[in-house]
Tab-separated table of C-alpha atoms in Angstrom:
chain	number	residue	atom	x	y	z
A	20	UNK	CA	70.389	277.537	65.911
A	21	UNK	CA	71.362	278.027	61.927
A	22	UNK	CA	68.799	280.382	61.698
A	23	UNK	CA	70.527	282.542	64.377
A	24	UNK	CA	73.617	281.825	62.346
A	25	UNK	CA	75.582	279.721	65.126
A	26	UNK	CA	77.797	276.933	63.513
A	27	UNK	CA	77.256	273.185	65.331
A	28	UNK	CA	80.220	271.907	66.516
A	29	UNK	CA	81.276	268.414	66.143
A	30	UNK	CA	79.911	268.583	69.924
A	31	UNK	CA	76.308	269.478	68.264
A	32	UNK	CA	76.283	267.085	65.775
A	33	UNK	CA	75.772	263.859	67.629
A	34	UNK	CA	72.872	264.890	69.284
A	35	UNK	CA	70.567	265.941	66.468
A	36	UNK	CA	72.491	262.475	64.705
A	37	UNK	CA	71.104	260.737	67.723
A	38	UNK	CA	67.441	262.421	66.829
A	39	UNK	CA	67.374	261.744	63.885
A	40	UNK	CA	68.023	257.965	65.010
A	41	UNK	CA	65.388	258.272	67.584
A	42	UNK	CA	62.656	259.752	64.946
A	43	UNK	CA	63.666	257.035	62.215
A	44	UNK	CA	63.572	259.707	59.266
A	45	UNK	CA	66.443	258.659	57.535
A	46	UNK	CA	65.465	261.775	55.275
A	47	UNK	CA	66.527	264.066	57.991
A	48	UNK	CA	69.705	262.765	58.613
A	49	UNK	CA	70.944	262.755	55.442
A	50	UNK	CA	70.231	266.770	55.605
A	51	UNK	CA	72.233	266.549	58.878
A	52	UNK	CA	74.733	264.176	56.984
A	53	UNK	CA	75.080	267.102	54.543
A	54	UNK	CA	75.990	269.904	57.033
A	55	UNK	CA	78.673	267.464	58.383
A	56	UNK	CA	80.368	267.417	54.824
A	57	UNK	CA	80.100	270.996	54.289
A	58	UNK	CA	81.708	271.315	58.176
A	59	UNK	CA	84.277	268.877	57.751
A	60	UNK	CA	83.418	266.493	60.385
A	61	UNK	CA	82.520	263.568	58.884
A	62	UNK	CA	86.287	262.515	59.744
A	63	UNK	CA	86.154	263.385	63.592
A	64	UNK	CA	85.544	260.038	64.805
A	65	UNK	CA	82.965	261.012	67.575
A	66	UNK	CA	80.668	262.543	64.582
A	67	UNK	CA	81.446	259.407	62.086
A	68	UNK	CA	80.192	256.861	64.810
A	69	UNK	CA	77.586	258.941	65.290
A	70	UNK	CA	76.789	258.789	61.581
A	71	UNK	CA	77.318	255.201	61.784
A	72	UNK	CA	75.213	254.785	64.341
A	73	UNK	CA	72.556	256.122	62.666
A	74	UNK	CA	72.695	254.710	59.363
A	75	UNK	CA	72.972	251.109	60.875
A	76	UNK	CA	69.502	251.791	62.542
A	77	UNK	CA	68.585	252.216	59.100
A	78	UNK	CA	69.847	249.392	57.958
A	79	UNK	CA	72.020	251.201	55.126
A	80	UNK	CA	75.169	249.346	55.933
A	81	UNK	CA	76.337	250.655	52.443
A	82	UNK	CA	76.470	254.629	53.676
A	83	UNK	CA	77.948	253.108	57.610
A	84	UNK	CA	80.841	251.925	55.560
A	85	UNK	CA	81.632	254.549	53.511
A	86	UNK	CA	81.315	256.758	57.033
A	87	UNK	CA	83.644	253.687	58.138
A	88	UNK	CA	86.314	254.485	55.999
A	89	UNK	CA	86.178	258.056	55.992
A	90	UNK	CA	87.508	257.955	59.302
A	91	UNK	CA	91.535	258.636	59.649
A	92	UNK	CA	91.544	256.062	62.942
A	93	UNK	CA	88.336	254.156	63.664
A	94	UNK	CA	87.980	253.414	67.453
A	95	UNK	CA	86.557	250.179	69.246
A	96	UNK	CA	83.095	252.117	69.057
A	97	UNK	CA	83.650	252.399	65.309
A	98	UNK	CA	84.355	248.452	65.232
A	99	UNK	CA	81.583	247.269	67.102
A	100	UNK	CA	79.391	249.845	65.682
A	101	UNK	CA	80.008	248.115	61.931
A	102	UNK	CA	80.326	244.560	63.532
A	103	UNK	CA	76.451	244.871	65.040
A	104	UNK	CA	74.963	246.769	62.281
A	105	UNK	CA	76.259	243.995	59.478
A	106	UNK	CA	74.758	241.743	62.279
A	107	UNK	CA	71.230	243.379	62.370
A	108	UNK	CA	70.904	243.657	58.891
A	109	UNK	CA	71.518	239.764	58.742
A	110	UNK	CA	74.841	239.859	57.065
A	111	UNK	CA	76.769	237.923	59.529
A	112	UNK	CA	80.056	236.901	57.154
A	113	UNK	CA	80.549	240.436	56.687
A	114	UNK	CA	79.834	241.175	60.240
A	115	UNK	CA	82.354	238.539	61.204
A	116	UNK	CA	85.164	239.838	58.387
A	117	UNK	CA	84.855	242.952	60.180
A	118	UNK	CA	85.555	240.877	63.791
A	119	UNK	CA	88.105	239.148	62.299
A	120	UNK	CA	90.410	242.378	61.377
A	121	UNK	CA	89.561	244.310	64.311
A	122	UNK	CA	93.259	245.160	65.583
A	123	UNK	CA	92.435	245.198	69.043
A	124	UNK	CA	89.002	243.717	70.251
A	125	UNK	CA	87.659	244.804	73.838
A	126	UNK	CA	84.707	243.585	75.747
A	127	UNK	CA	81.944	245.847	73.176
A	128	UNK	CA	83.473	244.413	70.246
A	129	UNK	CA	83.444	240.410	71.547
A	130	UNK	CA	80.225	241.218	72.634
A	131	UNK	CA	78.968	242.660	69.237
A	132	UNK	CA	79.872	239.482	67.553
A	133	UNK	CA	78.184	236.746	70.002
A	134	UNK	CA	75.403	238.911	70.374
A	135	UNK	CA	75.117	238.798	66.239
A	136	UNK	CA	75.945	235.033	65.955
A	137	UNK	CA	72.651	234.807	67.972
A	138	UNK	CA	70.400	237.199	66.520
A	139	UNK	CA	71.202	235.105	63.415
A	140	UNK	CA	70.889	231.360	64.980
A	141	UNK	CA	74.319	230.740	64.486
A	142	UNK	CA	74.091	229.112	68.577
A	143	UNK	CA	77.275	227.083	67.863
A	144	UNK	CA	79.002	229.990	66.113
A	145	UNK	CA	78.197	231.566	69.596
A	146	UNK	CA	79.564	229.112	71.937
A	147	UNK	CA	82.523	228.694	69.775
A	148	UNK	CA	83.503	232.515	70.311
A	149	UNK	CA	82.708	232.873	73.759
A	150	UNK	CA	85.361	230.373	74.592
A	151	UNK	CA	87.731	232.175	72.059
A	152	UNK	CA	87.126	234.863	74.587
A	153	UNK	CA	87.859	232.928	77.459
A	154	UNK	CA	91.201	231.734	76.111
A	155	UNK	CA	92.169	235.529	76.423
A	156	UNK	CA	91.059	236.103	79.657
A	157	UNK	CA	87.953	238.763	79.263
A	158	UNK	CA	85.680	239.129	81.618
A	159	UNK	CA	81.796	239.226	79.870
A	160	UNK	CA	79.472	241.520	80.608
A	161	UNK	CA	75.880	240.721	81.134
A	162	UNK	CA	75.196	241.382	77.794
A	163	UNK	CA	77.439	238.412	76.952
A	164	UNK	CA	75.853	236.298	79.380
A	165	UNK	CA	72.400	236.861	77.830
A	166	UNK	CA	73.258	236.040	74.630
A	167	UNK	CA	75.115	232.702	75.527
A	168	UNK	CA	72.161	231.130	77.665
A	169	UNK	CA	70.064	232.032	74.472
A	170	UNK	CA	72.286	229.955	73.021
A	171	UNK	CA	72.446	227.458	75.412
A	172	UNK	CA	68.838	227.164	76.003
A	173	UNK	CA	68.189	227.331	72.054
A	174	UNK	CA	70.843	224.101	71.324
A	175	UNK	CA	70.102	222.606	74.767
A	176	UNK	CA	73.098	222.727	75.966
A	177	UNK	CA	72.354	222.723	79.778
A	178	UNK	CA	75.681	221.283	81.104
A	179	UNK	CA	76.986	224.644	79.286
A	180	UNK	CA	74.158	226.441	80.926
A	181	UNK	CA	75.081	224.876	84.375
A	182	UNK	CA	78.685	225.721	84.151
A	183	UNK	CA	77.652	229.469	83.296
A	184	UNK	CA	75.677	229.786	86.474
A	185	UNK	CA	78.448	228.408	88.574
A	186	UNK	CA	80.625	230.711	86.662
A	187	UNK	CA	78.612	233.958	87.483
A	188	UNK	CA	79.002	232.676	90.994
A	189	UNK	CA	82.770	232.085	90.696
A	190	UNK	CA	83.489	236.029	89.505
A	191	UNK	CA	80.956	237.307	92.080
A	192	UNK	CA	78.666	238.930	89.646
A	193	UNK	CA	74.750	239.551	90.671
A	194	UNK	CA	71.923	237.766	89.356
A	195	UNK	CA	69.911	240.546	87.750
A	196	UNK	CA	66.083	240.045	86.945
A	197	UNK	CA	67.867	239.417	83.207
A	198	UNK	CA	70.559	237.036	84.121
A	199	UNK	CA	67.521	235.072	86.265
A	200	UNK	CA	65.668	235.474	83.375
A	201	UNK	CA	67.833	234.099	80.927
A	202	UNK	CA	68.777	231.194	83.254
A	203	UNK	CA	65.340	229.338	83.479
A	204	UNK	CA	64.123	231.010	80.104
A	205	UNK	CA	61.137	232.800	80.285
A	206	UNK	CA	58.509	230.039	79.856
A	207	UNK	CA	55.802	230.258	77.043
A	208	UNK	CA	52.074	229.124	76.844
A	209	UNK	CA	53.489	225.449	75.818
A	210	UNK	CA	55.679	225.329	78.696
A	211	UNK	CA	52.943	225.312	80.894
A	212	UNK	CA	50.764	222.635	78.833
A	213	UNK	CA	53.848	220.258	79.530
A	214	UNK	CA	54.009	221.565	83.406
A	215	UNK	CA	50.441	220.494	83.779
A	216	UNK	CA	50.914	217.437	81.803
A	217	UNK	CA	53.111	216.608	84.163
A	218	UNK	CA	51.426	217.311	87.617
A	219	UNK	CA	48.445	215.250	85.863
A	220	UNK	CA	50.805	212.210	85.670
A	221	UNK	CA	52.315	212.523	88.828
A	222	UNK	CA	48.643	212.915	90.717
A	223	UNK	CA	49.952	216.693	92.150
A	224	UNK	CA	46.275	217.978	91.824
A	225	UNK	CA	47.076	221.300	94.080
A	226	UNK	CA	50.564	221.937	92.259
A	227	UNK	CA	48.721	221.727	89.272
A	228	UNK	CA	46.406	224.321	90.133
A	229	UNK	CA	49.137	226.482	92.038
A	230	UNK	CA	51.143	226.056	88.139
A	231	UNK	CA	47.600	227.427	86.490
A	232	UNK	CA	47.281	230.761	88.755
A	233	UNK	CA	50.883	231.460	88.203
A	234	UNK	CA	50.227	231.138	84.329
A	235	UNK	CA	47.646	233.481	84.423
A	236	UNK	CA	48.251	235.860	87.555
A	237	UNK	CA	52.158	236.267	87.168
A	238	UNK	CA	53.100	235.580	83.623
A	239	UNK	CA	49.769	236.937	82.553
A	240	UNK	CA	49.070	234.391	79.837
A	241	UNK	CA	45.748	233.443	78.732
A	242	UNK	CA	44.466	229.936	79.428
A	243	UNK	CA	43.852	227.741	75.893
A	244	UNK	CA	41.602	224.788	75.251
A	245	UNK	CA	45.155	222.662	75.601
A	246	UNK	CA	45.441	224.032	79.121
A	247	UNK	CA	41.822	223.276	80.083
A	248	UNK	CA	41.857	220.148	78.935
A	249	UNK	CA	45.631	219.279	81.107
A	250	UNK	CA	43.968	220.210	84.465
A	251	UNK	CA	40.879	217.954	83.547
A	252	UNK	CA	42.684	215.335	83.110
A	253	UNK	CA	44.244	216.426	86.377
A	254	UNK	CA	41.342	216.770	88.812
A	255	UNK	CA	39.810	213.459	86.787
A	256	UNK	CA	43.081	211.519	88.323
A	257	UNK	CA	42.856	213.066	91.677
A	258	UNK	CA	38.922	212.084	92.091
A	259	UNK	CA	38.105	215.730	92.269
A	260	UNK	CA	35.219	215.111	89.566
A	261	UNK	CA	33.164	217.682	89.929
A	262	UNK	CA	35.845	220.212	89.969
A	263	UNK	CA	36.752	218.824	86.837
A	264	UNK	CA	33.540	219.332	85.197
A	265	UNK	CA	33.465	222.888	86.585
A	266	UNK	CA	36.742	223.342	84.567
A	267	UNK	CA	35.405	221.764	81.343
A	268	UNK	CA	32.584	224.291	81.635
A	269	UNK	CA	35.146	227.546	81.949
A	270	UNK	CA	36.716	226.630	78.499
A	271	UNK	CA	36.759	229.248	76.106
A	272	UNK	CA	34.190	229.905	73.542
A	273	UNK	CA	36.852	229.320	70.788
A	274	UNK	CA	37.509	225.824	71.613
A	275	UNK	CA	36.781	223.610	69.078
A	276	UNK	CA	34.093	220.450	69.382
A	277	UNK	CA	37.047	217.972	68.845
A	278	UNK	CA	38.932	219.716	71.997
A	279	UNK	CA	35.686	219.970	74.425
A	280	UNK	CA	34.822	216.886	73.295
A	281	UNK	CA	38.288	215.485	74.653
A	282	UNK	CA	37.759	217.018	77.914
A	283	UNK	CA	34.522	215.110	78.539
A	284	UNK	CA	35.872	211.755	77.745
A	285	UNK	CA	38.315	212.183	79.845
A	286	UNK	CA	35.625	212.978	82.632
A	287	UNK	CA	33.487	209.988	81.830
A	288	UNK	CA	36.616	207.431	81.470
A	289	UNK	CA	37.449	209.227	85.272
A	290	UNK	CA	34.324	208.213	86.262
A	291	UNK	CA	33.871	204.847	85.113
A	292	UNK	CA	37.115	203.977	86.721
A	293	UNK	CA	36.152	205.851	89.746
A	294	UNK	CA	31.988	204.737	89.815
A	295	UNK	CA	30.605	207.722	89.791
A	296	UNK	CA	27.537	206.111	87.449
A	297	UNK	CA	25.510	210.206	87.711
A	298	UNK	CA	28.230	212.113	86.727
A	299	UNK	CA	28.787	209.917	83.879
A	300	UNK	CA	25.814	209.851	82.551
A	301	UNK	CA	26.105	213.871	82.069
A	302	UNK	CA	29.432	213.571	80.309
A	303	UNK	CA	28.363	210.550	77.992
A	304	UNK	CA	25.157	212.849	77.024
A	305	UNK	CA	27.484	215.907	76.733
A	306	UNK	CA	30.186	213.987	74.834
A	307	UNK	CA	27.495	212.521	72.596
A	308	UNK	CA	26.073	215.788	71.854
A	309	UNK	CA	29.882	216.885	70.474
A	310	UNK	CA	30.537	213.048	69.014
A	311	UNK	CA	28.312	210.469	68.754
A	312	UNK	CA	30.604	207.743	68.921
A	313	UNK	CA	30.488	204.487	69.899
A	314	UNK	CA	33.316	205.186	72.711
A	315	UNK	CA	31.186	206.861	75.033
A	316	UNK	CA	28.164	204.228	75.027
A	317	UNK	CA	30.746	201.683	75.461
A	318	UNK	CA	32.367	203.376	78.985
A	319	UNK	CA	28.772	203.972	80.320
A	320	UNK	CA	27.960	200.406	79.163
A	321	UNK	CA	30.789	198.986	81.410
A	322	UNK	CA	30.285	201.533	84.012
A	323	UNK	CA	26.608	200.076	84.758
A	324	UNK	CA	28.018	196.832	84.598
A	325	UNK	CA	30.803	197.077	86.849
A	326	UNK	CA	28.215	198.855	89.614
A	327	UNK	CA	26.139	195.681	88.999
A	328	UNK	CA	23.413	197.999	86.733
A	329	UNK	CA	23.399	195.233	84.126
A	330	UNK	CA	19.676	196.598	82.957
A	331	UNK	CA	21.167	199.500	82.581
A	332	UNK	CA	24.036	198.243	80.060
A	333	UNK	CA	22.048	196.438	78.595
A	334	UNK	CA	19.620	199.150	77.880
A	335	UNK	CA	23.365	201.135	76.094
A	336	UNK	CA	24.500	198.168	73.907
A	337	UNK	CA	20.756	198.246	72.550
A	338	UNK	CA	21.412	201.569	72.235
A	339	UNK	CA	24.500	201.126	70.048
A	340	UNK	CA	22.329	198.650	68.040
A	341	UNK	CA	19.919	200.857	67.407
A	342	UNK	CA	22.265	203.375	65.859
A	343	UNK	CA	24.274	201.380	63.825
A	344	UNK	CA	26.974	201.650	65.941
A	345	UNK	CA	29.508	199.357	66.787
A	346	UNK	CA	32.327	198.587	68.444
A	347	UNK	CA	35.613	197.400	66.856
A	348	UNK	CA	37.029	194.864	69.516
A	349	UNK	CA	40.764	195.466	71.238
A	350	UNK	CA	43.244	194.057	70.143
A	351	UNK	CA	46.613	193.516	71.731
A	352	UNK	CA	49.652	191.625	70.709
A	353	UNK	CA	53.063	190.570	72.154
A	354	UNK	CA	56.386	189.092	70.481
A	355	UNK	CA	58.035	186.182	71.735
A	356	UNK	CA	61.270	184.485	70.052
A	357	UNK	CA	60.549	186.348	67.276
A	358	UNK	CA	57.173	185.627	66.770
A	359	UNK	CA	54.189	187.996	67.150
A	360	UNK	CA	51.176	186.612	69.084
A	361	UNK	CA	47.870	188.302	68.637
A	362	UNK	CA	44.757	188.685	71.649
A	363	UNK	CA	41.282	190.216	70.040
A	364	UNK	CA	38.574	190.532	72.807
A	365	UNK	CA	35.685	188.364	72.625
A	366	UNK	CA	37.937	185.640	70.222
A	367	UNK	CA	36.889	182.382	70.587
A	368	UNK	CA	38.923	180.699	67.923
A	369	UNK	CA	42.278	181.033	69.492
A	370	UNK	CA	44.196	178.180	69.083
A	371	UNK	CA	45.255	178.365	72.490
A	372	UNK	CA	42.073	179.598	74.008
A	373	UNK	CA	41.996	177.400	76.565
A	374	UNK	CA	45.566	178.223	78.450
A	375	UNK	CA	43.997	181.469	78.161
A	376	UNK	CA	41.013	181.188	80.073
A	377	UNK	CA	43.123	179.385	82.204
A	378	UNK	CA	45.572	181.825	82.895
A	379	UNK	CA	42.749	184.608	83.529
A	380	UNK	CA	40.835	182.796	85.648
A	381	UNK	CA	43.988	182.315	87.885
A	382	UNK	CA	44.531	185.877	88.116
A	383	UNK	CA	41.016	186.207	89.033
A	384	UNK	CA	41.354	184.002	91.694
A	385	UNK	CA	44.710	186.021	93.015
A	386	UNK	CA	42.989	189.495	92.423
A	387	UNK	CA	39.732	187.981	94.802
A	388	UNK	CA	42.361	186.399	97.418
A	389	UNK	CA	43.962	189.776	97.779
A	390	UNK	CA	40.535	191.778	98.078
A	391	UNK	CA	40.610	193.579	94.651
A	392	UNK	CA	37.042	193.496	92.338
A	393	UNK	CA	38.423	191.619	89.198
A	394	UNK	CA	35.657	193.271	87.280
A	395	UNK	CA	34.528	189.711	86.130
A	396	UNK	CA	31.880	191.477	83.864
A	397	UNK	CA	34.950	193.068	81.732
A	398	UNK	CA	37.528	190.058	82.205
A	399	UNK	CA	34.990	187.896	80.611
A	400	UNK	CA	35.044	189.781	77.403
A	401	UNK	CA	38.914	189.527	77.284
């Protein structure tokens, strides 16, 4: 076009400002910058937000000012141009001096200033100036809305969150895929070790499962050791064993020993309390392989005795002799009138051992009376 020797207009000009924007070569438009000087329309106020515009993407807040003032009557644009770029560039006081002496503020501008409060974790700064803007009667926008259930969802503010949604309702305004978005916050990799955690503990083997394919098939997230080792713990509740140790043996390759090792203890304690004696036996051999600790001999030695295998856990506790290995003894306590009383398995010096024995073999006698196996090989070591 200058080569042909047309002359851009101030029509022109925002356009190739807008390339340069788009192509991030600052050098560029500061050329273009130069033919707007030489035009004389840096003070048109369509080609100085255009200007602005640019040099905010830059981050050169020092040139959008000077653009700023050049300008004989800076619009809203020019306003909430300034206000987002101080925002951006992290300087929220001046960003908010600039909000503050706006002479008339409109929806961009309010917008311009909560949406900076939050790209700089000012959440309460946020909140604070969205009900400013209520006060005045303006309707947000959806941009508004976004950036105030980040806020809300950052400072847990859910009652603020709740009265949003009903709010959105109130004025009649659709749920975009955004709005939905924002509302239940897009959940992360740890959301869904804390979704899992909690089908585990409720015993909701098949939500648990339905929570897993959503992770990976819908939110496309990929499965860590934490994850595995949730829906283990899972399928061990539920009885669904072998499914279990099917899971344990799709864990990554980058899990660590400590992790996979945490998976199969959780299998074997499943199947001691469940008496699956086979199945144990793999997991005590696989855990041992990972840990040879004295915690896995000591499950398999009270799973054998439990199923009445007492050659068997006998043949472990040599075992754990053999190896040095040995097991410190529980230890519980409880405080009554202010003073703590202490319980060590196996003690036989209590000083009121005999109320204890007492006492147990009462419950013993209640657990046989209402058909439940007391587990009188484990009792007796309490």
């Amino acid at each position: 076009m200058l080569q042909n020797g047309m002359c851009p207009d101030n029509y022109t000009l925002p356009y190739v400002l807008k390339a340069c924007s788009k192509l991030q070569s600052c050098f560029l438009g500061e050329l273009v910058h130069g033919h707007c000087l030489q035009l004389g329309f840096v003070t048109n106020t369509v080609v100085g937000n255009s200007l602005m515009f640019m040099y905010c993407g830059f981050s050169n807040m020092k040139a959008a000012r000077y653009i700023f003032d050049e300008i004989p009557s800076p619009c809203a644009v020019s306003w909430t141009l300034m206000i987002s770029g101080y925002a951006k560039a992290g300087d929220i006081c001046s960003a908010k001096l600039f909000f503050d002496e706006a002479p008339e503020k409109d929806r961009g501008i309010w917008g311009a200033m909560i949406s900076g409060y939050v790209q700089n974790n000012c959440f309460k700064e946020c909140l604070y100036t969205f009900r400013l803007m209520q006060l005045i009667d303006m309707v947000p926008d959806e941009g508004i809305f976004l950036s105030i259930l980040c806020a809300c969802a950052q400072l847990g503010a859910l009652d603020t969150g709740i009265w949003i949604h009903r709010y959105l309702d109130r004025i009649g305004l659709p749920l975009s895929i955004r709005l939905s978005t924002g509302l239940i916050d897009m959940p992360d990799d740890v959301t869904f070790i804390a979704m899992l955690s909690a089908c585990s503990y409720s015993g909701m083997a098949q939500e648990g499962l339905r929570v897993l394919d959503r992770m990976c098939n819908v939110y496309d997230i990929e499965p860590r050791s934490e994850h595995y080792g949730c829906m283990v713990d899972l399928l061990s509740r539920a009885g669904l064993l072998q499914e279990a140790k099917e899971m344990i043996q799709r864990m990554p390759n980058s899990s660590s020993s400590s992790e996979e090792a945490v998976a199969w203890r959780a299998l074997l304690s499943a199947c001691c309390n469940q008496g699956q004696p086979q199945l144990a036996q793999v997991a005590s051999e696989k855990l041992l392989q990972l840990e040879p600790h004295s915690g896995a001999y000591v499950l398999l030695s009270n799973l054998y005795a439990t199923t009445g295998k007492h050659d068997d856990a006998k043949r472990i506790k040599k075992m754990m002799r053999n190896k040095g290995l040995n097991k410190a003894p529980g230890c519980s306590s409880i405080k009554i009138n202010g003073i703590v009383h202490e319980f060590v398995a196996g003690e036989k010096i209590h000083k009121q051992l005999e109320e204890i024995e007492s006492v147990l073999e009462k419950m013993k006698k209640q657990l046989n009376y209402l058909g439940c196996d007391p587990y009188p090989f484990l009792v007796d070591q309490t």
